[in-house]
Amino acid sequence: MKKRIVALGMVCIAVLSILAGCSNGSDKNTSSGDAGTAETKAVAGKEIVCIMKDNVTPFHLSVAEGCENAGAEYGVKITVQAPVSGAGGSNEEQAQLVEQAIASQADCVVIVPVDSEGIVPAIKKLNEAGIPVVNVNTKIAGTEAKYESFVAIENYQVGYQMAKALCEAMEGKGKMFVIEGTTGAQTSIDRTKGALDAIGEYPDIVVAAQQSATYNRAEAMNVVQNLLQQTPDVDAIFCCNDEMALGSAEAVNAANKTGEILISGVDGNADTLVAISEGSIYATCNSNPVGQGYYGVYEAAKYLSEGAADPTYAIETILITAENVSEFMD
Amino acid sequence: MIDYFKKNVDFLSRITILLIIVAGMSVINPPAFLNWNNLSTVMFQQAPFTILMSFGMTMAIITKGIDKSMASIVVLASMLSGSYFKNGNLAMGFLIALAVGAAAGLLNGTLITRVGVAPFIATYGTDFIALGLAYVVCAGRYIYDFPANFRVITNGCFIPSVPNIALVTMIIFILLWFLTRKTIFGRSMYLAGFNVDATILSGIDAKKVVTVVYTINGLLAALVGVLYMARLNAADPNISGNLCLDSIAASLIGGTSFGGGKGSVSNAVIGALIIVFIRNGMNIMNISTNWQQAVVGFVIIFSVFYEMAIGRLTKKRMG
């Protein structure tokens, strides 16, 4: 009886997540749906293990949701795994999850690495075991570890785009903070580099401080609150993700400067959209996490059925400000 | 006067460390660091959370235990009570948060005193349970944007220019100081940490005392959860962040001994301030956040050496 209830619950969740997936990005899903039907027979019943970065950040939960949507569409068995050590995940736990996937003889592994360097040995084990790898979101470093496809937004481009939007809004002059994500994470390195390159194009804009807040909201609030002491007249804060943008917004609010300081994030989380509509955050972008997960599994299915996947699949992003935020809110 | 110094050498030496750090920061970057705005932000807005957490940690360590679970109780209490606060049902929110905290603390206390599990293992287990449940409850949906009448609990100023969070921390400090220093319960707590067998033989219900200590910790954690939610304007499962390690560090820097029976809540305040000022100063100097971790470690080790040196010095003088 208990098992039945659990099974029923799971079915409900699956159905709901499919419905949610359809309503989110219906145009993209249908276009890939055509490709899906051809593959359905070849990949049905295969098991794809999807290893996320963590099990708490809304972003990565959305990636997982995308994976499950695609899995349901292609009839493959999706097993979502993630480190349980909180936001930002842990490389050791991911390496263990990879080993489990090898032991359970998964047909393919879709992975969002916590640490682009640290994950290399684990990926090499997958290569040795002959299990194909699809890399999502954060790129695996170097050329030693092989993967069939890399599905992501161009993080450099996203950083560049967001910082440029801030610089434009600042009218090309003023002071800016750059708040980085977890040190060593490729997403943070690339976004920061993109941002700094964009800021470099404006000679009258100076980076007053550049610090990491480990992609964490509470951490960002403290860091920005401290930085505001040093540079109270800062004009804009570039953050490598939305969580940190929300933390920054609270720090700015605590200093009674809401609206005076422009803040940008990346991801397009629901909370951030509310903050943008209220005017406490200037901009974010939709990095389409559901799509990232969806196309990760899509490429995996493609490889399993055709023996080859697209080496890279770029997910498009859209700049979200107060002007168009309503289009993205439920 | 000299007697006072001898008695309080431990407390005074911690204040000295704090003053040295504050002075150091002030010399390096006076305009940004040494102004009332910065000092009050650190003391009244950032430090209270670490201070409240280290009260609990210090009390657990005094009873020769440790409470690894507090940070996760913070998260669980805030996740479970968040939606009530969001809907403006403050009383219900507080009730649920405190009930969660008390239940988790009682579980810790019972495991340690009645089942005989080592404090580290018991609270480590509770830590996992609480955080796991919090993740289940949250399921990726953060609660964001709380009503103003809730956020006032942390950010409002009942006394002008002193945020309520600081006021609450002061009240809790006075209560705990009185409880640990002036009551039979407090003396029993120190005794239980110093020598639990002797305490039981002398007719004190040491098990009950220790259980109450862990229950107080649970309540403190729940309170921190509610206050942090009001500060961050979100129920976020990641707020535990540095809280646990920082509170252990604050207790150690404050001179609480893992041998049990030694330490005080006032020392915990100083320990917590030292850590928060280090983090603040390094942010202001634009030093990478990664270094903060290393520096806090150095300060812990330094303060242990410092304590030993001071201890030897006072013994010589007395002898």
XYZ file of C-alpha atoms in Angstrom:
649
model
C 0.000 0.000 0.000
C 2.764 2.370 0.991
C 4.714 1.576 -2.169
C 1.648 2.295 -4.262
C 1.190 5.679 -2.669
C 4.843 6.499 -3.260
C 4.580 5.331 -6.875
C 1.421 7.371 -7.373
C 3.153 10.404 -5.893
C 6.087 9.973 -8.247
C 3.789 9.709 -11.246
C 2.043 12.910 -10.161
C 5.399 14.679 -9.819
C 6.495 13.423 -13.232
C 3.268 14.598 -14.853
C 3.464 17.962 -13.136
C 7.068 18.483 -14.130
C 6.245 17.632 -17.746
C 3.401 20.143 -17.677
C 5.671 22.744 -16.098
C 8.339 22.066 -18.691
C 5.895 22.535 -21.546
C 4.601 25.827 -20.269
C 8.117 27.164 -19.686
C 9.789 26.865 -23.031
C 7.176 25.430 -25.320
C 8.648 26.670 -28.617
C 12.046 25.081 -28.047
C 10.647 21.826 -26.760
C 8.427 21.266 -29.750
C 11.206 21.951 -32.245
C 13.323 19.293 -30.606
C 10.319 17.030 -30.247
C 10.563 16.159 -33.944
C 14.117 14.990 -33.518
C 12.976 13.111 -30.449
C 10.462 10.878 -32.146
C 13.070 9.402 -34.468
C 15.270 8.543 -31.510
C 12.620 7.244 -29.190
C 12.910 3.617 -30.279
C 16.684 3.424 -30.153
C 17.073 4.954 -26.704
C 13.942 3.761 -24.928
C 14.752 1.978 -21.682
C 18.364 3.202 -21.504
C 19.527 4.692 -18.238
C 21.036 8.163 -18.122
C 22.531 9.318 -14.830
C 22.357 13.108 -14.441
C 24.769 14.498 -11.838
C 23.885 18.018 -10.723
C 26.026 20.555 -8.914
C 23.857 20.591 -5.793
C 20.348 19.808 -4.613
C 19.327 23.165 -3.177
C 19.897 26.041 -5.610
C 16.801 26.782 -7.665
C 18.994 26.937 -10.765
C 20.267 23.383 -10.459
C 16.868 22.052 -9.475
C 15.582 23.551 -12.731
C 18.407 21.869 -14.674
C 17.338 18.580 -13.090
C 13.733 19.309 -14.033
C 14.826 19.827 -17.661
C 16.679 16.498 -17.602
C 13.572 14.736 -16.363
C 11.366 16.427 -18.957
C 13.629 15.238 -21.764
C 13.856 11.783 -20.202
C 10.080 11.473 -20.130
C 9.902 12.622 -23.734
C 12.497 10.161 -25.034
C 11.444 7.275 -22.817
C 14.822 6.971 -21.128
C 15.265 6.323 -17.442
C 16.675 9.433 -15.775
C 18.404 9.166 -12.408
C 19.165 12.593 -10.961
C 21.999 12.656 -8.425
C 23.609 15.575 -6.625
C 26.006 16.275 -3.764
C 24.030 16.943 -0.597
C 26.538 19.280 1.018
C 24.644 22.472 0.189
C 24.970 25.261 -2.392
C 27.920 24.960 -4.727
C 28.220 21.203 -4.115
C 31.412 19.272 -3.519
C 33.822 17.700 -5.973
C 34.485 14.638 -3.788
C 30.803 13.809 -3.613
C 30.467 14.212 -7.379
C 33.428 11.865 -7.922
C 31.657 9.302 -5.721
C 28.432 9.731 -7.679
C 30.402 9.111 -10.893
C 31.807 5.905 -9.410
C 28.290 4.826 -8.470
C 27.160 5.479 -12.036
C 29.997 3.271 -13.312
C 29.095 0.549 -10.815
C 25.432 0.648 -11.812
C 26.468 0.449 -15.497
C 24.672 3.582 -16.621
C 24.391 4.020 -20.392
C 25.364 7.656 -20.292
C 26.296 10.301 -17.727
C 25.162 13.918 -17.966
C 27.198 16.021 -15.554
C 27.302 19.612 -14.279
C 30.764 19.713 -12.642
C 31.273 21.570 -9.364
C 34.969 21.997 -10.118
C 36.062 22.009 -13.725
C 39.613 20.879 -12.873
C 38.819 18.554 -9.984
C 36.301 16.454 -11.891
C 38.848 15.404 -14.590
C 40.001 12.139 -12.901
C 36.375 11.042 -12.423
C 35.550 11.762 -16.074
C 38.617 9.765 -17.140
C 37.225 6.813 -15.181
C 34.008 7.130 -17.173
C 36.063 7.211 -20.382
C 37.849 4.032 -19.303
C 34.547 2.353 -18.475
C 33.302 3.262 -21.953
C 30.385 5.347 -20.634
C 29.716 8.421 -22.800
C 29.663 11.795 -21.018
C 27.619 14.893 -21.779
C 28.955 18.012 -20.095
C 26.372 20.633 -19.076
C 26.763 24.229 -17.839
C 30.323 24.210 -16.430
C 33.010 23.074 -18.858
C 35.353 20.235 -17.919
C 38.902 21.619 -18.020
C 41.691 20.509 -20.354
C 41.673 17.916 -23.108
C 42.514 14.760 -21.123
C 38.942 13.918 -20.190
C 36.656 13.208 -23.139
C 33.009 14.156 -23.439
C 30.640 13.826 -26.360
C 28.911 17.163 -26.091
C 29.029 20.425 -24.144
C 25.672 22.082 -23.531
C 25.771 25.526 -21.924
C 25.232 29.195 -22.157
C 28.382 31.023 -23.134
C 29.384 32.236 -19.688
C 31.915 34.718 -21.008
C 29.215 36.218 -23.209
C 26.725 36.350 -20.316
C 29.217 38.164 -18.087
C 30.019 40.555 -20.900
C 26.343 41.174 -21.687
C 25.330 41.874 -18.076
C 28.285 44.127 -17.288
C 27.738 46.004 -20.536
C 24.085 46.573 -19.586
C 25.242 47.998 -16.232
C 27.869 50.224 -17.885
C 25.275 51.573 -20.315
C 22.855 52.281 -17.469
C 25.691 54.065 -15.604
C 26.157 56.223 -18.697
C 29.755 55.145 -19.001
C 31.113 56.477 -15.726
C 31.310 55.540 -12.066
C 32.415 52.813 -9.663
C 31.525 49.155 -9.756
C 31.872 46.062 -7.520
C 32.424 42.696 -9.150
C 31.124 39.840 -6.962
C 32.530 36.512 -8.099
C 31.134 33.041 -7.533
C 32.972 30.075 -6.030
C 36.703 30.476 -6.567
C 37.900 28.063 -9.232
C 34.487 27.387 -10.777
C 34.757 27.899 -14.522
C 31.344 29.627 -14.686
C 32.596 32.257 -12.273
C 35.969 32.652 -14.006
C 34.346 33.097 -17.429
C 31.559 35.436 -16.284
C 34.044 37.573 -14.376
C 36.386 37.737 -17.374
C 33.493 38.727 -19.643
C 32.409 41.394 -17.164
C 35.908 42.834 -16.788
C 36.347 42.953 -20.574
C 33.070 44.859 -20.925
C 34.016 47.270 -18.130
C 37.418 47.726 -19.815
C 35.667 49.300 -22.780
C 34.547 52.183 -20.550
C 37.617 54.157 -19.422
C 35.624 56.167 -16.860
C 34.327 53.117 -14.998
C 36.550 51.707 -12.241
C 36.239 48.362 -10.476
C 36.321 49.498 -6.840
C 36.423 45.951 -5.449
C 36.375 42.394 -6.691
C 35.513 39.648 -4.184
C 34.061 36.168 -4.064
C 30.802 35.430 -2.252
C 30.727 31.728 -3.241
C 27.416 32.011 -5.139
C 25.700 32.381 -1.739
C 23.023 34.926 -0.815
C 23.901 35.347 2.873
C 27.609 35.548 2.102
C 27.036 38.200 -0.584
C 24.985 40.298 1.842
C 27.875 40.410 4.324
C 30.549 40.985 1.680
C 28.663 43.822 -0.012
C 27.728 45.375 3.326
C 31.437 45.480 4.174
C 32.451 46.754 0.739
C 29.892 49.555 1.000
C 31.858 50.837 3.986
C 34.919 51.232 1.828
C 33.123 52.619 -1.218
C 29.795 54.120 -0.137
C 29.425 55.937 -3.468
C 29.506 52.824 -5.649
C 27.192 53.020 -8.665
C 26.735 49.396 -9.683
C 27.292 45.823 -8.490
C 27.903 43.027 -10.964
C 27.154 39.583 -9.471
C 27.995 36.240 -11.067
C 24.584 34.782 -10.127
C 21.150 35.797 -8.897
C 21.546 34.512 -5.341
C 24.407 36.943 -4.797
C 22.478 39.727 -6.535
C 19.625 39.174 -4.037
C 22.097 39.258 -1.130
C 23.619 42.458 -2.523
C 20.155 43.981 -2.850
C 19.522 43.325 0.863
C 22.873 44.895 1.785
C 22.035 47.947 -0.321
C 18.576 48.055 1.257
C 20.104 47.910 4.761
C 22.177 50.967 3.793
C 18.971 52.711 2.581
C 20.312 52.963 -0.958
C 17.776 50.869 -2.855
C 17.427 52.241 -6.385
C 20.623 54.294 -6.176
C 22.882 51.328 -6.890
C 22.348 49.206 -9.985
C 22.657 45.461 -9.364
C 22.841 42.711 -11.919
C 22.660 38.932 -11.592
C 22.629 35.928 -13.888
C 20.057 33.058 -14.007
C 16.610 34.660 -13.970
C 15.398 33.064 -10.710
C 11.821 33.707 -9.606
C 12.965 35.766 -6.577
C 15.131 37.957 -8.769
C 12.259 38.636 -11.148
C 10.221 39.876 -8.173
C 13.165 42.049 -7.102
C 13.493 43.488 -10.616
C 9.794 44.298 -10.761
C 10.142 46.044 -7.370
C 13.213 47.958 -8.552
C 15.773 46.596 -6.079
C 17.702 44.746 -8.813
C 18.393 46.285 -12.210
C 18.852 43.298 -14.491
C 19.417 39.572 -14.810
C 19.314 37.213 -17.723
C 17.414 34.089 -18.405
C 20.042 31.375 -18.607
C 17.319 28.841 -19.287
C 18.314 26.156 -16.735
C 15.414 23.916 -17.772
C 16.710 24.107 -21.351
C 20.254 23.312 -20.255
C 19.111 20.116 -18.567
C 16.746 19.305 -21.400
C 19.381 19.620 -24.108
C 21.933 17.757 -21.970
C 19.672 14.710 -22.049
C 18.782 15.471 -25.671
C 22.447 15.254 -26.683
C 22.885 12.108 -24.590
C 19.926 10.490 -26.328
C 21.258 11.614 -29.684
C 24.624 10.036 -28.968
C 23.042 6.795 -27.763
C 20.888 6.460 -30.880
C 23.168 7.868 -33.590
C 26.632 7.369 -32.128
C 27.448 11.057 -32.364
C 26.318 14.257 -30.631
C 26.809 17.951 -31.332
C 30.216 18.885 -29.869
C 28.720 22.072 -28.449
C 25.161 23.260 -27.993
C 24.765 26.906 -27.035
C 21.688 27.857 -25.015
C 20.478 31.366 -25.755
C 20.078 33.954 -23.018
C 17.800 36.965 -22.833
C 18.468 40.172 -20.893
C 15.715 40.808 -18.339
C 15.090 44.309 -16.961
C 12.045 46.096 -15.544
C 10.871 46.622 -19.142
C 10.349 42.969 -20.028
C 10.289 41.267 -16.622
C 6.536 40.661 -16.775
C 7.021 38.275 -19.726
C 9.074 35.956 -17.538
C 6.904 36.002 -14.408
C 4.244 33.350 -13.900
C 42.319 46.130 41.311
C 45.105 43.574 40.861
C 42.738 40.936 42.163
C 40.270 41.907 39.474
C 42.960 41.506 36.815
C 43.955 38.102 38.122
C 40.397 36.886 38.194
C 39.565 38.153 34.757
C 42.853 37.709 32.954
C 41.187 35.358 30.514
C 38.413 37.763 29.583
C 40.707 40.793 29.511
C 43.265 39.068 27.321
C 40.575 38.349 24.728
C 39.573 41.986 24.740
C 43.225 42.810 24.135
C 43.270 40.589 21.039
C 40.086 42.241 19.803
C 41.546 45.695 20.369
C 44.779 44.733 18.590
C 42.788 43.560 15.568
C 40.591 46.652 15.531
C 43.661 48.879 15.916
C 45.465 47.025 13.126
C 42.548 47.472 10.737
C 42.223 51.121 11.720
C 45.861 51.816 10.910
C 45.662 50.065 7.534
C 42.475 51.694 6.307
C 41.237 54.341 8.768
C 38.559 56.106 6.686
C 36.660 52.959 5.742
C 37.129 50.939 8.905
C 37.233 53.382 11.785
C 33.919 55.136 11.420
C 30.766 54.683 13.424
C 28.812 53.504 10.419
C 31.138 50.567 9.780
C 31.644 49.653 13.421
C 27.919 49.749 14.133
C 27.136 47.721 11.003
C 29.548 45.017 12.105
C 28.583 45.009 15.777
C 24.839 45.523 15.480
C 23.989 43.845 12.183
C 26.522 41.135 11.336
C 27.940 40.001 14.672
C 24.683 39.218 16.555
C 24.113 35.999 14.599
C 27.583 34.668 15.319
C 27.261 35.825 18.933
C 23.910 34.095 19.505
C 25.238 30.903 17.936
C 28.419 30.964 19.986
C 26.388 31.350 23.226
C 24.942 27.918 22.544
C 28.215 26.458 21.373
C 30.039 27.778 24.440
C 27.457 26.314 26.816
C 27.673 22.935 25.090
C 31.467 22.995 25.275
C 31.344 23.987 28.970
C 29.437 20.740 29.644
C 32.301 18.943 27.846
C 30.176 18.487 24.740
C 29.730 20.233 21.417
C 26.690 21.144 19.368
C 27.344 20.444 15.719
C 23.642 20.654 14.853
C 22.834 24.302 15.611
C 23.429 25.658 12.099
C 21.137 23.040 10.590
C 18.454 23.696 13.204
C 18.673 27.347 12.131
C 17.858 26.280 8.578
C 15.110 23.807 9.474
C 13.377 26.234 11.831
C 13.393 28.979 9.211
C 12.229 26.692 6.399
C 9.279 25.388 8.444
C 8.203 28.739 9.844
C 8.945 30.855 6.744
C 5.567 30.605 5.068
C 3.759 31.707 8.259
C 5.918 34.807 8.544
C 5.442 35.480 4.848
C 1.672 35.446 5.347
C 1.944 37.769 8.314
C 1.093 35.113 10.918
C 3.983 36.027 13.200
C 2.789 34.277 16.361
C 2.331 30.962 14.571
C 5.700 31.362 12.856
C 7.503 31.934 16.149
C 5.659 29.060 17.776
C 6.637 26.620 15.047
C 10.250 27.800 14.845
C 10.746 27.558 18.601
C 8.981 24.184 18.744
C 11.312 22.850 16.045
C 14.324 24.203 17.897
C 13.226 22.823 21.254
C 12.405 19.415 19.758
C 15.771 19.137 18.002
C 17.595 20.298 21.138
C 15.651 17.869 23.302
C 16.555 15.079 20.872
C 20.234 15.992 21.203
C 20.010 16.156 24.989
C 18.150 12.863 25.285
C 20.558 11.056 22.956
C 23.531 12.343 24.927
C 22.288 11.893 28.490
C 19.780 9.024 28.357
C 21.121 6.924 25.473
C 24.753 7.756 26.144
C 25.769 8.805 22.636
C 28.888 10.990 22.489
C 27.837 14.650 22.056
C 29.699 15.069 18.778
C 28.052 12.008 17.235
C 24.561 12.772 18.569
C 24.581 16.356 17.322
C 26.302 15.357 14.079
C 23.408 12.983 13.437
C 20.838 15.648 14.256
C 22.764 17.992 11.963
C 22.204 15.679 8.998
C 18.561 15.015 9.892
C 17.718 18.693 10.292
C 19.451 19.814 7.092
C 18.012 16.899 5.134
C 14.483 17.692 6.300
C 15.053 21.355 5.491
C 16.010 20.437 1.909
C 12.900 18.259 1.637
C 10.664 21.050 2.944
C 12.276 23.689 0.736
C 12.380 21.589 -2.471
C 14.139 24.396 -4.268
C 11.470 26.997 -3.637
C 12.929 29.731 -1.515
C 10.542 31.969 0.358
C 11.367 35.533 -0.578
C 10.072 38.990 0.192
C 8.735 39.083 3.737
C 6.273 41.699 4.998
C 7.723 44.800 6.641
C 6.138 44.052 10.033
C 8.220 40.872 10.168
C 11.497 42.393 8.956
C 11.224 45.006 11.711
C 12.170 42.235 14.189
C 15.742 42.437 12.907
C 16.072 45.738 11.086
C 13.805 48.054 13.044
C 15.110 50.291 15.811
C 13.108 50.166 19.040
C 15.925 52.218 20.586
C 17.093 54.844 18.069
C 20.163 53.805 16.025
C 20.359 50.401 17.767
C 18.795 47.755 15.508
C 16.410 45.366 17.248
C 18.647 42.413 16.464
C 21.338 43.949 18.668
C 18.772 44.620 21.391
C 17.568 41.008 21.287
C 21.155 39.788 21.466
C 21.815 41.988 24.493
C 18.705 40.724 26.289
C 19.640 37.103 25.573
C 23.161 37.817 26.767
C 21.927 39.215 30.075
C 19.547 36.275 30.552
C 22.226 33.695 29.800
C 24.857 35.507 31.851
C 22.491 35.495 34.816
C 21.532 31.872 34.207
C 25.110 30.607 33.945
C 26.682 32.797 36.637
C 24.037 33.424 39.275
C 21.848 30.341 39.453
C 22.183 26.823 40.798
C 21.549 25.599 37.280
C 24.565 27.555 36.024
C 26.856 26.229 38.707
C 25.631 22.699 38.035
C 26.407 23.227 34.337
C 30.025 24.163 35.055
C 30.304 21.296 37.543
C 28.896 18.790 35.086
C 31.532 19.812 32.563
C 34.309 19.765 35.124
C 33.526 16.385 36.632
C 30.255 14.737 35.776
C 30.603 11.836 38.245
C 31.294 14.121 41.181
C 28.328 16.250 40.144
C 25.984 13.276 40.173
C 27.422 12.048 43.484
C 26.795 15.430 45.037
C 23.108 14.992 44.302
C 22.741 17.174 41.220
C 20.730 15.805 38.318
C 23.542 16.337 35.778
C 21.616 14.588 33.013
C 18.760 17.017 33.341
C 21.150 19.973 33.356
C 22.866 18.827 30.155
C 19.537 18.116 28.454
C 18.362 21.629 29.311
C 21.584 23.094 27.892
C 21.033 21.397 24.519
C 17.375 22.428 24.530
C 18.415 26.040 25.102
C 20.802 25.660 22.159
C 17.967 24.433 19.980
C 15.839 27.426 20.982
C 18.743 29.803 20.305
C 19.235 28.247 16.872
C 15.530 28.619 16.084
C 15.664 32.264 17.134
C 18.704 32.839 14.912
C 16.783 31.201 12.059
C 13.875 33.631 12.429
C 16.112 36.679 12.855
C 18.302 35.740 9.887
C 15.234 35.302 7.716
C 14.169 38.823 8.590
C 17.649 40.140 7.800
C 18.123 38.322 4.493
C 14.490 38.785 3.422
C 14.501 35.109 2.426
C 14.264 31.602 3.845
C 17.378 30.193 2.226
C 18.686 26.680 2.991
C 22.242 27.925 2.526
C 22.273 30.376 5.430
C 23.981 27.821 7.669
C 27.134 28.692 5.657
C 29.839 29.585 8.108
C 27.605 29.732 11.196
C 28.615 26.394 12.732
C 32.366 26.671 12.246
C 32.342 30.358 13.163
C 30.552 29.658 16.441
C 33.043 26.918 17.373
C 35.862 29.284 16.424
C 34.284 32.090 18.475
C 34.067 29.826 21.524
C 37.690 28.738 21.130
C 39.004 32.239 20.527
C 36.913 33.301 23.516
C 38.934 30.878 25.616
C 36.344 28.154 26.185
C 38.199 24.941 26.890
C 37.293 21.634 25.279
C 38.318 20.070 28.594
C 34.957 21.250 29.955
C 33.954 23.399 32.908
C 35.667 26.526 31.624
C 34.404 29.410 29.523
C 31.694 32.027 29.646
C 29.098 33.700 27.506
C 30.857 37.055 27.805
C 34.017 35.525 26.372
C 31.931 34.142 23.524
C 30.836 37.688 22.649
C 34.465 38.777 22.354
C 35.375 35.671 20.336
C 32.518 36.290 17.911
C 33.425 39.975 17.542
C 37.029 39.028 16.738
C 35.901 36.765 13.898
C 33.370 39.180 12.458
C 35.861 42.062 12.570
C 38.469 39.948 10.784
C 35.990 39.199 8.001
C 34.896 42.833 7.793
C 38.438 44.197 7.750
C 39.587 41.811 5.061
C 36.595 42.669 2.873
C 37.380 46.336 3.263
C 41.007 45.726 2.343
C 39.744 43.825 -0.703
C 41.584 40.647 0.292
C 40.231 37.437 -1.242
C 37.493 35.808 0.897
C 39.465 32.561 0.766
C 42.125 34.092 2.986
C 39.603 34.828 5.732
C 39.275 31.132 6.434
C 43.029 30.749 6.841
C 43.316 33.849 9.018
C 40.519 32.695 11.367
C 42.446 29.417 11.726
C 45.628 31.260 12.624
C 43.788 33.340 15.219
C 42.337 30.198 16.840
C 45.790 28.647 17.194
C 47.314 31.932 18.317
C 44.642 32.417 20.983
C 45.290 28.955 22.416
C 49.011 29.739 22.725
C 48.131 33.118 24.166
C 45.953 31.507 26.795
C 48.690 29.065 27.774
C 51.261 31.833 28.077
C 48.944 33.992 30.179
C 48.101 30.992 32.348
C 51.773 30.305 33.062
C 52.446 33.951 33.826
C 49.651 34.236 36.388
C 50.612 30.948 38.066
C 54.185 32.163 38.549
C 53.015 35.423 40.082
C 50.664 33.702 42.458
C 53.276 31.111 43.401
